[in-house]
Amino acid sequence: MNQNLMEKIVSLCKRRGFIFRSSEIYGGLGSCYDYGPLGVELKNNIKKAWWKKVVQEREDVVGLDSAILLNPKVWEASGHVAGFKDPFYSCPFCKKQFRGDQIYDLIWNGDWWQSLLKDMAGHKTSKDLFNWAKTKGKDLAPNLALVLRPEVTLSWISDIHKTFKQTDLDFRNFIGRIAASADGLAAIPCPLCGEALSEPTSANLMLSTSIGPVQATAQKTYLRPETAQGIFVNFNNVLQSSRTKIPFGIAQIGKSFRNEITPGNFIFRTREFEQMELEFFVHPQEAKKWHQYWLKERLDWYVKLGIKKENLRLREHKKNELAHYAQACSDVEYKFPFNWSELEGIANRGDFDLKQHGKFSGENLFSRDENGKKFIPYVIEPSAGVDRPLLAFFIDAYEEIGGGRTTTTESNKETEVVLHLHKDLAPIKIAILPLAKKEKLTKLARDISREIKRYWTAQYDEVGSIGRRYRRQDEIGTLYCLTIDFESLEDKKVTIRDRDTMKQKRVAIAELTGYLKEKLE
Ligand code: ATP
């Protein structure tokens, strides 16, 4: 069902103009996407909602729009040149590449492993496993440590599992360890085909480019892999020009680029994406308190914009998972059809960034407390994507209703899709639908449409039966459909239909904007 759901969503996104493959007429470009007429509205609405909550409504946050291209020294100071690398494995057989930190998850969730485990189920004693390795295992998984050298592997397992007994074996854990190249016993099998993966290598995830048209004198730099560094290097500029005092934050929305090893799951992981980042500068003694504050604040934002609570969680990073600069970090995760996965990371970055940029640039990047004492502020960083939350909002709003919601005739009871997007996010707020394509009606409808469009995004649609037009609007999440019928010419009223309740109401044309303002603002 889940993969199926993703396929339906990808197809709806293309069919209705939310998201297309980038440069599709040339066969596309690996994991790059374009946002179509509805997608750009939805994306803009997400960014607007974030900016409103994080910047506009607060007194302690200001905005910034820094350049994508920065002096390459920025990336040395930030640690990205030396450290923004992911070890990755390649499969010599199917040519796929896998990130080191994801390999075991991929193995466990991969079809190849699941079918292997099924085959092994029942062979739980060491003798059974030995026999399996010598026979069936040879065909199915020739590179598994257990198959290559069963005696060594089994005795190694029994050594590390002091309580190794036939009965209390944690089978998954046990097999997981055999799969690993423990003590160099065997290579890690490919999660997709089971072939031995080659030794891991690492590559820098930054996309590089050069500035200056003449190759010989061009300066190498990078497309930013996060917007955050543009904020840190402007710390003094903002502090001095906006006369703010700590605690305060600088927020920025913009494109980032990463040469991801395993892009995928539609717009979940791409090489070009957008981020909404806040760097909130605090006194070191208050960092823990502010970290907790932002965790709650950010989780609430997703809930208020309509994501079901049960599909969201905060996951705290374990010590060995933390980035080298981070004191603590928790991710906001969404239950995607493919897995629980990150929408946003909220980290306590300590004073790492300002210290580094201070050191590399020679500038003094610090603040003073009430007694005039200098200190380097700590940074709390809620760092969200735009594309991943967009996918989560979309999936969470998606509902299929069987048996015909808008149609009553037996012959037409097809499954209908309703996109229950929050009112602030819906790309089109209002549809204007003249009941018939008669000039009297269409003229009035177009007049109304013109008025409505002064305030909200709206679509005028006169094509097809009214039921079909309602369905087209439900599918893209339009909040209200206004129908203009022959009676409208007499009583100067229109029918307003609500997307979620399907309740209809007659409202006077003269009062329409006031009525909608109340509903939409
Ligand atoms: P992951 O572990 O999934 O690679 P990350 O921890 O590297 O993510 P951050 O550096 O914390 O991600 O970036 C903050 C946010 O930016 C992420 O939560 C995500 O929403 C977004 N983001 C990061 N990388 C990508 C990408 N390749 N495609 C789309 N969005 C991304």
PDB file of N, CA and C and ligand atoms in Angstrom, residues 99 258 260 267-270 273 275 342-345 383-385 388, ligand 1:
ATOM      1  N   ARG A  99      25.031   5.108   1.023  1.00  0.00           N
ATOM      2  CA  ARG A  99      25.698   5.870   2.082  1.00  0.00           C
ATOM      3  C   ARG A  99      26.029   4.969   3.246  1.00  0.00           C
ATOM      4  N   ARG A 258      23.686  19.712  -2.568  1.00  0.00           N
ATOM      5  CA  ARG A 258      24.555  18.657  -2.042  1.00  0.00           C
ATOM      6  C   ARG A 258      24.650  17.548  -3.076  1.00  0.00           C
ATOM      7  N   GLU A 260      24.466  14.491  -3.286  1.00  0.00           N
ATOM      8  CA  GLU A 260      24.034  13.326  -2.519  1.00  0.00           C
ATOM      9  C   GLU A 260      24.416  12.027  -3.223  1.00  0.00           C
ATOM     10  N   ILE A 267      10.982  13.963  -4.038  1.00  0.00           N
ATOM     11  CA  ILE A 267      11.678  15.186  -3.639  1.00  0.00           C
ATOM     12  C   ILE A 267      12.259  15.096  -2.232  1.00  0.00           C
ATOM     13  N   PHE A 268      12.260  13.891  -1.625  1.00  0.00           N
ATOM     14  CA  PHE A 268      12.765  13.776  -0.250  1.00  0.00           C
ATOM     15  C   PHE A 268      14.258  14.085  -0.185  1.00  0.00           C
ATOM     16  N   ARG A 269      15.013  13.492  -1.086  1.00  0.00           N
ATOM     17  CA  ARG A 269      16.460  13.765  -1.103  1.00  0.00           C
ATOM     18  C   ARG A 269      16.890  14.090  -2.521  1.00  0.00           C
ATOM     19  N   THR A 270      17.243  15.346  -2.744  1.00  0.00           N
ATOM     20  CA  THR A 270      17.634  15.778  -4.076  1.00  0.00           C
ATOM     21  C   THR A 270      18.974  16.503  -3.988  1.00  0.00           C
ATOM     22  N   PHE A 273      17.980  21.734  -3.400  1.00  0.00           N
ATOM     23  CA  PHE A 273      16.780  21.800  -2.567  1.00  0.00           C
ATOM     24  C   PHE A 273      16.751  23.137  -1.841  1.00  0.00           C
ATOM     25  N   GLN A 275      16.058  25.373   1.804  1.00  0.00           N
ATOM     26  CA  GLN A 275      16.074  25.256   3.259  1.00  0.00           C
ATOM     27  C   GLN A 275      15.487  26.501   3.905  1.00  0.00           C
ATOM     28  N   GLU A 342      13.576  12.398   8.529  1.00  0.00           N
ATOM     29  CA  GLU A 342      13.769  13.779   9.004  1.00  0.00           C
ATOM     30  C   GLU A 342      13.137  14.857   8.119  1.00  0.00           C
ATOM     31  N   LEU A 343      12.449  15.794   8.782  1.00  0.00           N
ATOM     32  CA  LEU A 343      11.954  16.995   8.104  1.00  0.00           C
ATOM     33  C   LEU A 343      12.831  18.183   8.446  1.00  0.00           C
ATOM     34  N   GLU A 344      13.351  18.126   9.681  1.00  0.00           N
ATOM     35  CA  GLU A 344      14.058  19.289  10.214  1.00  0.00           C
ATOM     36  C   GLU A 344      14.974  18.830  11.331  1.00  0.00           C
ATOM     37  N   GLY A 345      16.176  19.419  11.396  1.00  0.00           N
ATOM     38  CA  GLY A 345      17.086  19.116  12.504  1.00  0.00           C
ATOM     39  C   GLY A 345      17.175  20.343  13.397  1.00  0.00           C
ATOM     40  N   SER A 383      16.792  23.851  11.579  1.00  0.00           N
ATOM     41  CA  SER A 383      17.122  23.843  10.157  1.00  0.00           C
ATOM     42  C   SER A 383      16.169  22.908   9.417  1.00  0.00           C
ATOM     43  N   ALA A 384      15.249  23.526   8.671  1.00  0.00           N
ATOM     44  CA  ALA A 384      14.226  22.721   7.987  1.00  0.00           C
ATOM     45  C   ALA A 384      14.444  22.775   6.487  1.00  0.00           C
ATOM     46  N   GLY A 385      14.029  21.747   5.793  1.00  0.00           N
ATOM     47  CA  GLY A 385      13.959  21.811   4.345  1.00  0.00           C
ATOM     48  C   GLY A 385      12.645  22.464   3.964  1.00  0.00           C
ATOM     49  N   ARG A 388      11.047  18.633   1.676  1.00  0.00           N
ATOM     50  CA  ARG A 388      10.598  17.498   2.499  1.00  0.00           C
ATOM     51  C   ARG A 388       9.315  17.811   3.258  1.00  0.00           C
TER      52      ARG A 388
HETATM   53  P1  ATP B   1      19.907  13.633   6.032  1.00  0.00           P
HETATM   54  O1  ATP B   1      20.509  12.972   7.249  1.00  0.00           O
HETATM   55  O2  ATP B   1      18.536  13.167   5.679  1.00  0.00           O
HETATM   56  O3  ATP B   1      20.865  13.696   4.871  1.00  0.00           O
HETATM   57  P2  ATP B   1      20.787  16.045   7.152  1.00  0.00           P
HETATM   58  O4  ATP B   1      20.785  15.736   8.618  1.00  0.00           O
HETATM   59  O5  ATP B   1      22.077  16.022   6.421  1.00  0.00           O
HETATM   60  O6  ATP B   1      19.702  15.154   6.413  1.00  0.00           O
HETATM   61  P3  ATP B   1      20.520  18.813   7.592  1.00  0.00           P
HETATM   62  O7  ATP B   1      21.907  19.117   7.230  1.00  0.00           O
HETATM   63  O8  ATP B   1      20.141  18.814   9.049  1.00  0.00           O
HETATM   64  O9  ATP B   1      20.083  17.443   6.934  1.00  0.00           O
HETATM   65  O10 ATP B   1      19.572  19.781   6.768  1.00  0.00           O
HETATM   66  C1  ATP B   1      18.392  20.334   7.303  1.00  0.00           C
HETATM   67  C2  ATP B   1      17.195  19.996   6.460  1.00  0.00           C
HETATM   68  O11 ATP B   1      17.431  20.281   5.090  1.00  0.00           O
HETATM   69  C3  ATP B   1      16.812  18.531   6.472  1.00  0.00           C
HETATM   70  O12 ATP B   1      16.040  18.228   7.607  1.00  0.00           O
HETATM   71  C4  ATP B   1      15.997  18.402   5.202  1.00  0.00           C
HETATM   72  O13 ATP B   1      14.651  18.834   5.383  1.00  0.00           O
HETATM   73  C5  ATP B   1      16.704  19.368   4.283  1.00  0.00           C
HETATM   74  N1  ATP B   1      17.615  18.615   3.416  1.00  0.00           N
HETATM   75  C6  ATP B   1      18.885  18.267   3.669  1.00  0.00           C
HETATM   76  N2  ATP B   1      19.404  17.579   2.637  1.00  0.00           N
HETATM   77  C7  ATP B   1      18.423  17.490   1.706  1.00  0.00           C
HETATM   78  C8  ATP B   1      18.334  16.910   0.406  1.00  0.00           C
HETATM   79  N3  ATP B   1      19.367  16.316  -0.134  1.00  0.00           N
HETATM   80  N4  ATP B   1      17.161  17.008  -0.268  1.00  0.00           N
HETATM   81  C9  ATP B   1      16.103  17.647   0.272  1.00  0.00           C
HETATM   82  N5  ATP B   1      16.133  18.216   1.484  1.00  0.00           N
HETATM   83  C10 ATP B   1      17.272  18.150   2.203  1.00  0.00           C
END
